[in-house]
Coordinates of C-alpha atoms and ligand atoms in Angstrom, one line a residue:
X1 CA 69.7 82.5 -138.2
X2 CA 71.4 85.9 -137.7
X3 CA 74.1 87.0 -140.1
X4 CA 76.2 88.0 -137.1
X5 CA 75.4 87.4 -133.5
X6 CA 77.8 88.8 -130.9
X7 CA 77.1 88.3 -127.2
X8 CA 79.1 89.6 -124.2
X9 CA 82.2 90.0 -126.3
X10 CA 85.3 91.2 -124.5
X11 CA 88.6 91.8 -126.2
X12 CA 91.8 92.8 -124.3
X13 CA 95.1 93.7 -126.0
X14 CA 98.0 92.4 -123.9
X15 CA 101.3 94.3 -124.2
X16 CA 104.4 94.1 -122.1
X17 CA 105.3 97.8 -122.2
X18 CA 101.8 99.4 -122.2
X19 CA 99.9 96.9 -120.0
X20 CA 96.5 95.6 -120.8
X21 CA 94.1 97.6 -122.9
X22 CA 90.4 96.6 -122.9
X23 CA 89.3 97.3 -126.5
X24 CA 85.9 95.8 -126.3
X25 CA 83.9 95.2 -123.1
X26 CA 80.7 93.1 -123.0
X27 CA 79.5 93.9 -126.5
X28 CA 76.3 92.3 -127.7
X29 CA 74.6 92.9 -131.0
X30 CA 72.7 91.0 -133.7
X31 CA 72.9 91.6 -137.4
X32 CA 70.0 90.0 -139.3
X33 CA 70.2 88.9 -142.9
X34 CA 69.5 91.9 -145.1
X35 CA 70.5 94.5 -142.6
X36 CA 72.7 97.4 -143.4
X37 CA 74.1 97.7 -139.9
X38 CA 76.1 100.8 -139.0
X39 CA 78.6 100.8 -136.1
X40 CA 79.6 104.3 -135.4
X41 CA 82.1 105.8 -132.9
X42 CA 85.1 108.0 -132.5
X43 CA 88.6 107.0 -133.4
X44 CA 89.8 104.4 -130.8
X45 CA 86.3 103.4 -129.8
X46 CA 86.9 99.7 -130.8
X47 CA 85.2 99.6 -134.2
X48 CA 88.1 98.0 -136.2
X49 CA 88.7 95.5 -133.4
X50 CA 85.0 94.5 -133.6
X51 CA 85.1 93.8 -137.4
X52 CA 88.4 91.9 -136.9
X53 CA 86.7 89.7 -134.4
X54 CA 83.9 89.1 -136.9
X55 CA 86.2 87.9 -139.7
X56 CA 88.6 86.0 -137.5
X57 CA 91.6 88.3 -137.9
X58 CA 91.6 88.8 -134.1
X59 CA 90.9 86.4 -131.3
X60 CA 88.9 87.4 -128.2
X61 CA 89.0 86.8 -124.5
X62 CA 85.4 86.0 -123.6
X63 CA 81.9 86.0 -125.1
X64 CA 80.8 84.8 -128.4
X65 CA 80.9 85.8 -132.1
X66 CA 78.9 83.8 -134.5
X67 CA 78.8 84.3 -138.2
X68 CA 75.7 82.5 -139.7
X69 CA 75.5 80.4 -136.6
X70 CA 79.2 79.4 -136.4
X71 CA 81.5 80.5 -133.5
X72 CA 84.5 82.3 -135.0
X73 CA 87.0 81.5 -132.3
X74 CA 88.7 78.2 -132.6
X75 CA 87.8 77.6 -136.3
X76 CA 90.2 75.3 -138.1
X77 CA 92.2 77.0 -140.8
X78 CA 90.1 75.6 -143.6
X79 CA 86.9 76.8 -141.9
X80 CA 88.5 80.2 -141.3
X81 CA 89.2 80.4 -145.1
X82 CA 85.5 79.6 -145.7
X83 CA 84.5 82.3 -143.3
X84 CA 86.6 84.8 -145.1
X85 CA 84.9 83.8 -148.4
X86 CA 81.5 84.4 -146.8
X87 CA 82.5 87.8 -145.5
X88 CA 83.9 90.2 -148.0
X89 CA 85.9 93.1 -146.6
X90 CA 86.6 96.7 -147.8
X91 CA 88.9 99.3 -146.2
X92 CA 89.6 103.0 -146.0
X93 CA 92.7 102.8 -148.2
X94 CA 91.3 100.2 -150.7
X95 CA 94.3 97.8 -150.3
X96 CA 94.7 97.1 -154.0
X97 CA 97.8 95.5 -155.5
X98 CA 99.5 98.3 -157.5
X99 CA 101.3 95.9 -159.9
X100 CA 98.0 94.3 -161.0
X101 CA 95.4 95.6 -163.3
X102 CA 91.8 96.3 -162.3
X103 CA 90.8 92.9 -163.6
X104 CA 93.8 91.3 -161.9
X105 CA 92.9 92.8 -158.6
X106 CA 89.2 91.7 -158.9
X107 CA 90.3 88.2 -159.8
X108 CA 92.7 87.8 -156.9
X109 CA 90.3 85.8 -154.6
X110 CA 89.3 83.5 -157.4
X111 CA 91.3 80.4 -157.6
X112 CA 90.7 79.0 -161.1
X113 CA 91.4 80.6 -164.4
X114 CA 88.0 79.7 -165.6
X115 CA 86.4 81.3 -162.6
X116 CA 88.3 84.5 -163.3
X117 CA 87.4 84.4 -166.9
X118 CA 83.7 84.2 -166.2
X119 CA 83.4 86.1 -163.0
X120 CA 85.7 89.1 -163.4
X121 CA 83.8 90.8 -166.3
X122 CA 80.5 90.4 -164.4
X123 CA 82.0 91.8 -161.2
X124 CA 83.4 94.8 -163.1
X125 CA 80.0 95.3 -164.6
X126 CA 78.3 95.2 -161.2
X127 CA 80.4 98.2 -160.0
X128 CA 80.4 100.1 -163.3
X129 CA 84.1 99.6 -164.2
X130 CA 83.7 97.4 -167.3
X131 CA 85.8 99.9 -169.4
X132 CA 88.7 100.0 -167.0
X133 CA 89.6 96.3 -166.8
X134 CA 93.2 96.9 -168.1
X135 CA 94.1 100.0 -166.1
X136 CA 96.3 100.0 -163.0
X137 CA 95.1 101.3 -159.6
X138 CA 97.4 104.4 -159.9
X139 CA 95.5 105.5 -163.0
X140 CA 92.2 105.5 -161.2
X141 CA 90.4 108.0 -158.9
X142 CA 89.8 107.1 -155.3
X143 CA 86.2 106.3 -155.9
X144 CA 87.1 104.0 -158.8
X145 CA 89.7 102.3 -156.7
X146 CA 87.1 101.6 -154.0
X147 CA 84.8 100.2 -156.7
X148 CA 87.6 97.8 -157.6
X149 CA 88.0 96.8 -154.0
X150 CA 84.2 96.3 -153.7
X151 CA 84.2 94.1 -156.8
X152 CA 87.1 92.1 -155.4
X153 CA 85.2 91.7 -152.0
X154 CA 82.2 90.3 -153.9
X155 CA 84.3 87.8 -156.0
X156 CA 83.4 84.8 -153.9
X157 CA 79.7 85.9 -153.6
X158 CA 79.8 86.6 -149.9
X159 CA 76.7 86.8 -147.8
X160 CA 78.1 89.6 -145.7
X161 CA 80.1 92.6 -146.6
X162 CA 82.2 94.2 -143.9
X163 CA 83.1 97.9 -144.6
X164 CA 85.7 99.5 -142.4
X165 CA 85.7 103.3 -143.0
X166 CA 85.4 102.6 -146.7
X167 CA 84.4 106.2 -147.5
X168 CA 86.7 108.0 -145.1
X169 CA 89.3 108.8 -147.7
X170 CA 86.8 110.1 -150.2
X171 CA 85.3 113.5 -150.9
X172 CA 81.6 114.0 -150.1
X173 CA 80.3 113.5 -153.7
X174 CA 82.3 110.3 -154.2
X175 CA 81.2 109.1 -150.7
X176 CA 77.6 109.5 -151.8
X177 CA 78.2 107.5 -155.0
X178 CA 79.9 104.7 -153.2
X179 CA 77.2 104.5 -150.6
X180 CA 74.6 104.5 -153.4
X181 CA 76.5 101.6 -155.0
X182 CA 76.5 99.7 -151.7
X183 CA 72.8 100.2 -151.3
X184 CA 72.2 99.0 -154.9
X185 CA 74.3 95.9 -154.3
X186 CA 72.4 95.3 -151.1
X187 CA 69.1 95.5 -153.0
X188 CA 70.2 93.5 -156.0
X189 CA 72.3 90.8 -154.4
X190 CA 70.5 90.7 -151.0
X191 CA 73.9 91.1 -149.3
X192 CA 74.1 91.9 -145.6
X193 CA 76.3 94.9 -144.8
X194 CA 78.1 95.7 -141.6
X195 CA 79.5 99.2 -142.0
X196 CA 81.9 100.9 -139.7
X197 CA 82.3 104.6 -139.7
X198 CA 83.0 107.7 -137.6
X199 CA 80.6 109.8 -139.7
X200 CA 77.0 110.3 -138.8
X201 CA 76.1 111.3 -142.3
X202 CA 77.2 107.9 -143.6
X203 CA 74.9 105.9 -141.3
X204 CA 72.1 108.3 -142.0
X205 CA 72.4 107.7 -145.7
X206 CA 72.3 103.9 -145.9
X207 CA 71.9 102.1 -142.6
X208 CA 68.7 100.6 -141.2
X209 CA 70.2 99.8 -137.8
X210 CA 72.9 101.3 -135.8
X211 CA 75.0 100.7 -132.7
X212 CA 77.0 103.6 -131.2
X213 CA 80.3 102.4 -129.6
X214 CA 82.3 104.4 -127.2
X215 CA 85.4 103.3 -125.3
X216 CA 84.7 99.6 -126.2
X217 CA 81.0 99.6 -125.1
X218 CA 77.8 100.1 -126.9
X219 CA 76.1 103.2 -125.5
X220 CA 73.1 103.4 -127.9
X221 CA 71.5 101.2 -130.4
X222 CA 68.4 100.7 -132.5
X223 CA 66.7 101.6 -135.7
X224 CA 68.3 104.6 -137.3
X225 CA 65.1 106.5 -137.2
X226 CA 64.7 106.0 -133.5
X227 CA 68.3 106.7 -132.5
X228 CA 68.3 110.0 -134.4
X229 CA 64.9 110.9 -133.0
X230 CA 66.4 111.0 -129.5
X231 CA 67.1 114.6 -128.4
Ligands
ADP301 P1 88.6 102.3 -133.9 O1 88.5 101.3 -135.0 O2 87.2 102.6 -133.3 O3 89.4 103.5 -134.1 P2 90.3 100.3 -132.6 O4 89.5 99.0 -132.6 O5 91.3 100.4 -133.7 O6 89.3 101.5 -132.7 O7 91.0 100.4 -131.3 C1 90.3 100.3 -130.0 C2 91.4 100.4 -128.9 O8 92.2 99.3 -128.9 C3 92.2 101.7 -129.0 O9 92.4 102.2 -127.7 C4 93.5 101.2 -129.6 O10 94.6 102.0 -129.2 C5 93.6 99.8 -129.0 N1 94.3 98.9 -130.0 C6 93.9 98.6 -131.2 N2 94.7 97.7 -131.8 C7 95.6 97.4 -130.9 C8 96.7 96.5 -130.8 N3 97.1 95.7 -131.8 N4 97.5 96.4 -129.7 C9 97.1 97.2 -128.6 N5 96.1 98.0 -128.6 C10 95.3 98.1 -129.7
ADP302 P1 97.1 87.5 -163.6 O1 97.5 87.0 -165.0 O2 98.3 88.0 -162.8 O3 96.3 86.5 -162.9 P2 95.6 89.4 -165.1 O4 95.6 90.9 -165.0 O5 96.2 88.8 -166.3 O6 96.2 88.8 -163.8 O7 94.0 88.9 -165.0 C1 93.5 88.1 -164.0 C2 92.1 87.5 -164.6 O8 91.2 88.6 -164.8 C3 92.3 86.8 -165.8 O9 92.4 85.4 -165.6 C4 91.0 87.0 -166.6 O10 90.0 86.0 -166.4 C5 90.5 88.3 -166.0 N1 90.8 89.4 -167.0 C6 92.0 89.9 -167.4 N2 91.9 90.9 -168.2 C7 90.5 91.1 -168.4 C8 89.7 92.0 -169.2 N3 90.3 92.9 -170.0 N4 88.4 91.9 -169.1 C9 87.8 91.0 -168.3 N5 88.5 90.1 -167.6 C10 89.9 90.1 -167.6

């Protein structure tokens, strides 16, 4: 079964003062297990709305979003929690808790003390931060903070990692190293990645498939090689 299967998805934001805004219109795409699927578009194109529909943060008006075969809309709270454990998420501004150490942040999604004790050191190892367990986020570089966020996103061994502009706040060299890390994690853990970005260079570097989104619709899609081969 597909990792994510979206068909004819339409999402409208309703607001009293600004009227209705169609953020996504008739979007269809399929992410297969093992894909590194890039969704690229300008600011306001609808990319964040799309990931928020995938992890259940946002409802939708029509169409279907299935994660590993299960429709996201209408999930009971407990199933929604399970969905969030199956889909790790990383963001542009890392979203770490400043009052917690690196190890504390990575351990946040883990419920039991013994899980934290056994998993946190392995997760830190996975992202190359084993020596920084006791530091605070403010003591780290941007790239190190994103590594903490990646380790935290992997805490519950998700099948899918959703990346929303995860390298947009980083310089080009750090961007490269984070993308390399994501590719390594993909290769080593077999994790499926859905990666949202406004930067062509990012999808070129790690994605195997791509959808180009503009004003809420998909205007181009395919294998990265074919899409970039178009004049
Ligand atoms: P992107 O992630 O590609 O920048 P978004 O998904 O954030 O795009 O936004 C898509 C469109 O939906 C934009 O026109 C944006 O202004 C609008 N939008 C996003 N979130 C909301 C919201 N909560 N209420 C109303 N409109 C929104
Ligand atoms: P809190 O006590 O608020 O949950 P901590 O920062 O004490 O947060 O750590 C959370 C978890 O991370 C701990 O339960 C422990 O398993 C793990 N942990 C804490 N410090 C380290 C460390 N130096 N190395 C590896 N794991 C650690």
